[in-house]
Amino acid sequence: MRLDGTTVLTIVLMGLVTYLTRIAGLFIAGRLSLEGRAKAAFDAIPVSVLTAVIAPTLLTSSVPETLAGVVTILAAFRLPLLGTVAVGVASVILLRLGLG
Amino acid sequence: MSLFVFAGGAQFAAIEIWTFPVPVFALVVSTLLINSRHVLMGVSLRPKLHALSGPQRVIGCFTLADENWALAERRATVRPISPTYFFVMGVVFWANWVVWSFVGALLGPVLGDPRRLGADFAFTAIFIGLIVSLRSGPRSGAVIAASAVTAALVRAVIGSPWHVLSGALAGIVATAVVPVDQARPR
């Protein structure tokens, strides 16, 4: 990737739209008051976003990823975060070696 | 790019479609779509940042990203988020990203395919750990199922990056079908 004017401009624009997405939520949330069902939907955001990001990798990419995902989920119920990551990475390496 | 954009998913996608001449519009729109999840993250985090002033929130959220956001959400389930906690975590995440991006650019040709080291799966494993620690009872099960199935289907049928936003929204909508009293333990 060369550092010419267009490259720099593109990166700056990417940075700007990204920052807009980061602060937009703050201003939207300031105007909401939430109770009952709306509150429940609100509370579901963290788990829902995280799941949507990784689900395709786990469910549709390949067999080693899916199996390593199962191992990692089991580990996550027993281990702290770093232990979970170590188990996940180790299991995906082994499964990729084993299953090709 | 790591300095200004600081968004892994969008940066990886950008590298994939980066050609000459630079497709500026496609890159910016793809970045906007992939990062639209930040809007949901900000909405969710805003009430938990009441210890920060308005300007502190607007500046602090420059470093808002999946991992430090999720850690802040987890922190908020235990104790209130202080300005110090939020800023130090943001700076540490940002500095890490910039330093290791630079090291990666230097060492990339030597290391070869990162898949060989399982490095790509570390990201997935972190997310699994965070989801498990953030979940709360049977309601989260419905959210996870709806989000996962929708995201996987949309990714397969329509393609990236649409799966993130559609899956996230499906999970949120799923809360509508689970009884409300179950969600509010008193």
Coordinates of C-alpha atoms in Angstrom, one line a residue:
Chain A
M1 CA 0.0 0.0 0.0
R2 CA 1.6 3.3 -1.1
L3 CA 1.1 6.5 1.0
D4 CA -0.2 8.9 -1.6
G5 CA -2.8 11.6 -1.3
T6 CA -5.8 9.3 -2.1
T7 CA -4.6 6.7 0.4
V8 CA -4.3 9.2 3.2
L9 CA -7.7 10.7 2.3
T10 CA -9.4 7.3 2.3
I11 CA -7.9 6.4 5.7
V12 CA -9.0 9.8 7.1
L13 CA -12.5 9.3 5.8
M14 CA -12.7 5.8 7.2
G15 CA -11.5 7.1 10.5
L16 CA -14.2 9.8 10.5
V17 CA -17.1 7.6 9.7
T18 CA -15.9 5.1 12.3
Y19 CA -15.7 7.9 15.0
L20 CA -19.2 8.9 14.0
T21 CA -20.5 5.4 14.7
R22 CA -18.7 5.5 18.0
I23 CA -20.3 8.6 19.3
A24 CA -23.7 8.4 17.7
G25 CA -24.9 5.8 20.2
L26 CA -24.1 8.2 23.1
F27 CA -26.4 10.9 21.7
I28 CA -29.2 8.5 20.8
A29 CA -29.2 6.9 24.3
G30 CA -29.3 10.3 26.0
R31 CA -32.7 10.9 24.6
L32 CA -34.2 7.5 25.5
S33 CA -36.0 6.5 28.7
L34 CA -36.4 2.8 28.9
E35 CA -38.7 0.5 30.9
G36 CA -40.1 -3.0 30.6
R37 CA -39.7 -4.6 27.2
A38 CA -37.6 -1.8 25.8
K39 CA -35.2 -2.1 28.8
A40 CA -34.9 -5.9 28.1
A41 CA -34.2 -5.2 24.4
F42 CA -31.6 -2.7 25.5
D43 CA -29.9 -5.2 27.9
A44 CA -29.7 -7.7 25.1
I45 CA -27.4 -5.5 22.9
P46 CA -24.0 -6.7 24.2
V47 CA -24.6 -10.4 23.9
S48 CA -26.4 -10.0 20.6
V49 CA -23.7 -7.9 18.9
L50 CA -20.9 -10.2 20.0
T51 CA -22.7 -13.3 18.8
A52 CA -23.5 -11.8 15.4
V53 CA -19.8 -11.0 14.8
I54 CA -18.5 -14.6 15.4
A55 CA -21.4 -16.8 14.6
P56 CA -20.6 -17.2 10.8
T57 CA -17.1 -18.3 11.7
L58 CA -18.3 -20.9 14.1
L59 CA -21.3 -22.2 12.2
T60 CA -20.4 -22.0 8.5
S61 CA -16.7 -21.7 7.9
S62 CA -15.3 -25.3 8.5
V63 CA -15.4 -28.3 10.7
P64 CA -12.3 -27.5 12.8
E65 CA -13.7 -24.0 13.6
T66 CA -17.0 -25.4 14.7
L67 CA -15.5 -28.1 16.9
A68 CA -13.0 -25.7 18.4
G69 CA -15.9 -23.4 19.1
V70 CA -17.6 -26.2 21.1
V71 CA -14.4 -26.8 23.1
T72 CA -14.0 -23.1 23.7
I73 CA -17.6 -22.6 24.9
L74 CA -17.1 -25.5 27.4
A75 CA -13.8 -23.9 28.5
A76 CA -15.5 -20.5 28.9
F77 CA -17.8 -21.9 31.6
R78 CA -14.8 -23.1 33.7
L79 CA -11.9 -20.8 32.9
P80 CA -11.1 -17.1 33.1
L81 CA -10.9 -15.2 29.8
L82 CA -7.2 -15.8 29.1
G83 CA -7.5 -19.5 29.8
T84 CA -10.5 -19.7 27.4
V85 CA -8.5 -18.0 24.7
A86 CA -5.5 -20.4 25.2
V87 CA -7.8 -23.4 25.1
G88 CA -9.5 -22.0 22.0
V89 CA -6.3 -21.4 20.0
A90 CA -4.7 -24.7 21.0
S91 CA -7.8 -26.6 20.0
V92 CA -8.1 -24.9 16.6
I93 CA -4.5 -25.6 15.8
L94 CA -4.8 -29.3 16.8
L95 CA -8.1 -29.7 15.0
R96 CA -6.8 -28.1 11.8
L97 CA -3.8 -30.4 11.9
G98 CA -6.0 -33.4 12.5
L99 CA -8.8 -32.7 10.1
G100 CA -6.8 -31.0 7.5
Chain B
M1 CA -4.8 3.1 9.3
S2 CA -4.5 1.5 12.8
L3 CA -3.8 5.0 14.3
F4 CA -6.9 6.7 12.9
V5 CA -9.5 4.0 12.2
F6 CA -8.7 1.6 15.0
A7 CA -11.3 -1.0 14.0
G8 CA -10.0 -4.5 13.2
G9 CA -13.0 -5.9 11.3
A10 CA -13.2 -2.8 9.0
Q11 CA -9.4 -2.7 8.5
F12 CA -9.2 -6.4 7.5
A13 CA -12.1 -5.9 5.1
A14 CA -10.5 -2.8 3.7
I15 CA -7.3 -4.6 2.9
E16 CA -9.4 -7.2 1.0
I17 CA -10.9 -4.7 -1.3
W18 CA -8.0 -2.2 -1.5
T19 CA -6.9 -2.0 -5.2
F20 CA -5.5 0.8 -7.4
P21 CA -7.0 3.1 -8.2
V22 CA -8.3 3.2 -4.6
P23 CA -12.1 2.6 -4.4
V24 CA -12.6 5.4 -1.9
F25 CA -16.4 5.2 -1.8
A26 CA -16.6 1.4 -1.5
L27 CA -14.0 1.5 1.3
V28 CA -15.7 4.2 3.3
V29 CA -19.2 2.6 2.9
S30 CA -17.9 -0.8 3.9
T31 CA -16.2 0.8 6.9
L32 CA -19.5 2.5 7.9
L33 CA -21.5 -0.7 7.6
I34 CA -19.0 -2.9 9.5
N35 CA -18.7 -0.3 12.3
S36 CA -22.4 0.5 12.5
R37 CA -22.4 -2.0 15.5
H38 CA -20.7 0.8 17.4
V39 CA -24.0 2.7 17.5
L40 CA -25.6 -0.2 19.4
M41 CA -22.6 -0.5 21.6
G42 CA -22.7 3.2 22.4
V43 CA -26.5 3.1 23.1
S44 CA -25.9 0.3 25.5
L45 CA -23.0 1.8 27.3
R46 CA -24.2 5.4 27.6
P47 CA -26.2 4.9 30.9
K48 CA -23.3 3.0 32.4
L49 CA -21.0 6.0 31.9
H50 CA -22.8 8.4 34.1
A51 CA -19.6 9.0 36.1
L52 CA -18.1 10.7 33.0
S53 CA -18.8 14.2 31.8
G54 CA -20.2 14.8 28.3
P55 CA -16.9 15.8 26.8
Q56 CA -15.2 12.9 28.5
R57 CA -17.6 10.5 27.0
V58 CA -17.2 11.9 23.5
I59 CA -13.4 11.8 23.7
G60 CA -13.2 8.5 25.5
C61 CA -15.3 6.8 22.9
F62 CA -12.7 7.4 20.2
T63 CA -11.2 4.1 21.4
L64 CA -14.5 2.3 21.7
A65 CA -14.0 -1.2 20.2
D66 CA -15.5 -4.6 20.6
E67 CA -13.1 -5.9 23.3
N68 CA -12.8 -2.9 25.6
W69 CA -16.5 -2.2 25.2
A70 CA -17.4 -5.8 26.3
L71 CA -15.0 -5.5 29.2
A72 CA -16.6 -2.2 30.3
E73 CA -20.1 -3.9 30.0
R74 CA -18.8 -6.7 32.2
R75 CA -17.3 -4.3 34.7
A76 CA -20.6 -2.4 34.8
T77 CA -22.4 -5.6 36.0
V78 CA -20.1 -5.6 39.1
R79 CA -19.3 -1.9 39.9
P80 CA -19.7 1.5 38.3
I81 CA -17.3 2.5 35.5
S82 CA -15.0 5.3 36.6
P83 CA -13.4 7.8 34.1
T84 CA -10.0 6.5 35.0
Y85 CA -11.0 2.9 34.2
F86 CA -12.5 3.8 30.9
F87 CA -9.7 6.1 29.7
V88 CA -6.8 3.8 30.8
M89 CA -8.4 0.8 29.2
G90 CA -9.1 2.7 26.0
V91 CA -5.5 4.0 25.7
V92 CA -4.0 0.6 26.5
F93 CA -6.2 -1.1 23.8
W94 CA -5.4 1.6 21.2
A95 CA -1.6 1.6 21.9
N96 CA -1.6 -2.2 21.7
W97 CA -3.4 -2.2 18.4
V98 CA -1.0 0.4 16.9
V99 CA 2.2 -1.2 18.2
W100 CA 1.3 -4.8 17.1
S101 CA 0.0 -3.6 13.7
F102 CA 3.4 -2.1 13.2
V103 CA 5.3 -5.2 14.3
G104 CA 3.0 -7.3 12.1
A105 CA 3.8 -5.1 9.1
L106 CA 7.5 -5.7 9.7
L107 CA 7.3 -9.4 10.5
G108 CA 4.4 -10.4 8.2
P109 CA 6.6 -11.6 5.3
V110 CA 8.6 -13.7 7.8
L111 CA 5.7 -15.3 9.7
G112 CA 3.6 -16.4 6.7
D113 CA 0.0 -17.5 7.1
P114 CA -1.4 -16.4 10.6
R115 CA -3.8 -19.3 10.4
R116 CA -1.0 -21.7 11.0
L117 CA -0.6 -20.3 14.5
G118 CA -4.3 -20.3 15.2
A119 CA -4.0 -16.5 15.7
D120 CA -7.2 -15.8 13.8
F121 CA -9.2 -18.0 16.2
A122 CA -8.0 -16.0 19.3
F123 CA -10.5 -13.3 18.3
T124 CA -13.3 -15.8 18.2
A125 CA -12.3 -17.3 21.5
I126 CA -12.2 -13.9 23.2
F127 CA -15.7 -13.3 22.0
I128 CA -16.9 -16.7 23.2
G129 CA -15.5 -15.9 26.7
L130 CA -17.1 -12.5 26.8
I131 CA -20.5 -13.8 25.7
V132 CA -20.4 -16.5 28.4
S133 CA -19.5 -14.0 31.1
L134 CA -22.1 -11.5 30.0
R135 CA -25.0 -13.9 29.5
S136 CA -27.9 -13.8 32.0
G137 CA -30.2 -16.7 32.1
P138 CA -32.6 -18.2 29.6
R139 CA -33.3 -14.8 28.0
S140 CA -29.7 -14.7 26.8
G141 CA -30.1 -18.2 25.2
A142 CA -32.9 -16.9 23.0
V143 CA -30.9 -13.8 22.1
I144 CA -27.8 -15.8 21.2
A145 CA -29.8 -18.3 19.2
A146 CA -31.6 -15.7 17.2
S147 CA -28.5 -13.6 16.6
A148 CA -26.3 -16.6 15.6
V149 CA -28.7 -18.2 13.2
T150 CA -29.6 -14.8 11.5
A151 CA -25.9 -13.8 11.2
A152 CA -24.8 -17.2 9.8
L153 CA -27.7 -17.2 7.2
V154 CA -27.2 -13.6 6.2
R155 CA -23.5 -14.1 5.8
A156 CA -24.1 -17.2 3.6
V157 CA -26.9 -15.7 1.5
I158 CA -26.1 -12.0 1.3
G159 CA -22.5 -11.8 2.5
S160 CA -20.3 -9.7 4.8
P161 CA -20.6 -7.2 6.4
W162 CA -24.5 -7.3 6.6
H163 CA -24.5 -10.2 9.0
V164 CA -23.3 -8.2 12.0
L165 CA -26.1 -5.6 12.0
S166 CA -28.9 -8.1 11.0
G167 CA -27.8 -10.7 13.5
A168 CA -27.5 -8.1 16.3
L169 CA -31.0 -6.8 15.5
A170 CA -32.5 -10.3 15.4
G171 CA -31.1 -11.0 18.9
I172 CA -32.6 -7.8 20.2
V173 CA -36.0 -8.5 18.6
A174 CA -35.9 -11.9 20.2
T175 CA -36.3 -10.3 23.6
A176 CA -39.8 -9.4 22.5
V177 CA -40.9 -13.1 22.5
V178 CA -39.5 -13.9 25.9
P179 CA -41.8 -12.8 28.8
V180 CA -40.7 -9.6 30.3
D181 CA -41.0 -10.5 34.0
Q182 CA -38.4 -13.2 33.4
A183 CA -35.9 -10.5 32.4
R184 CA -36.3 -8.3 35.4
P185 CA -35.3 -10.2 38.6
R186 CA -36.3 -8.1 41.5

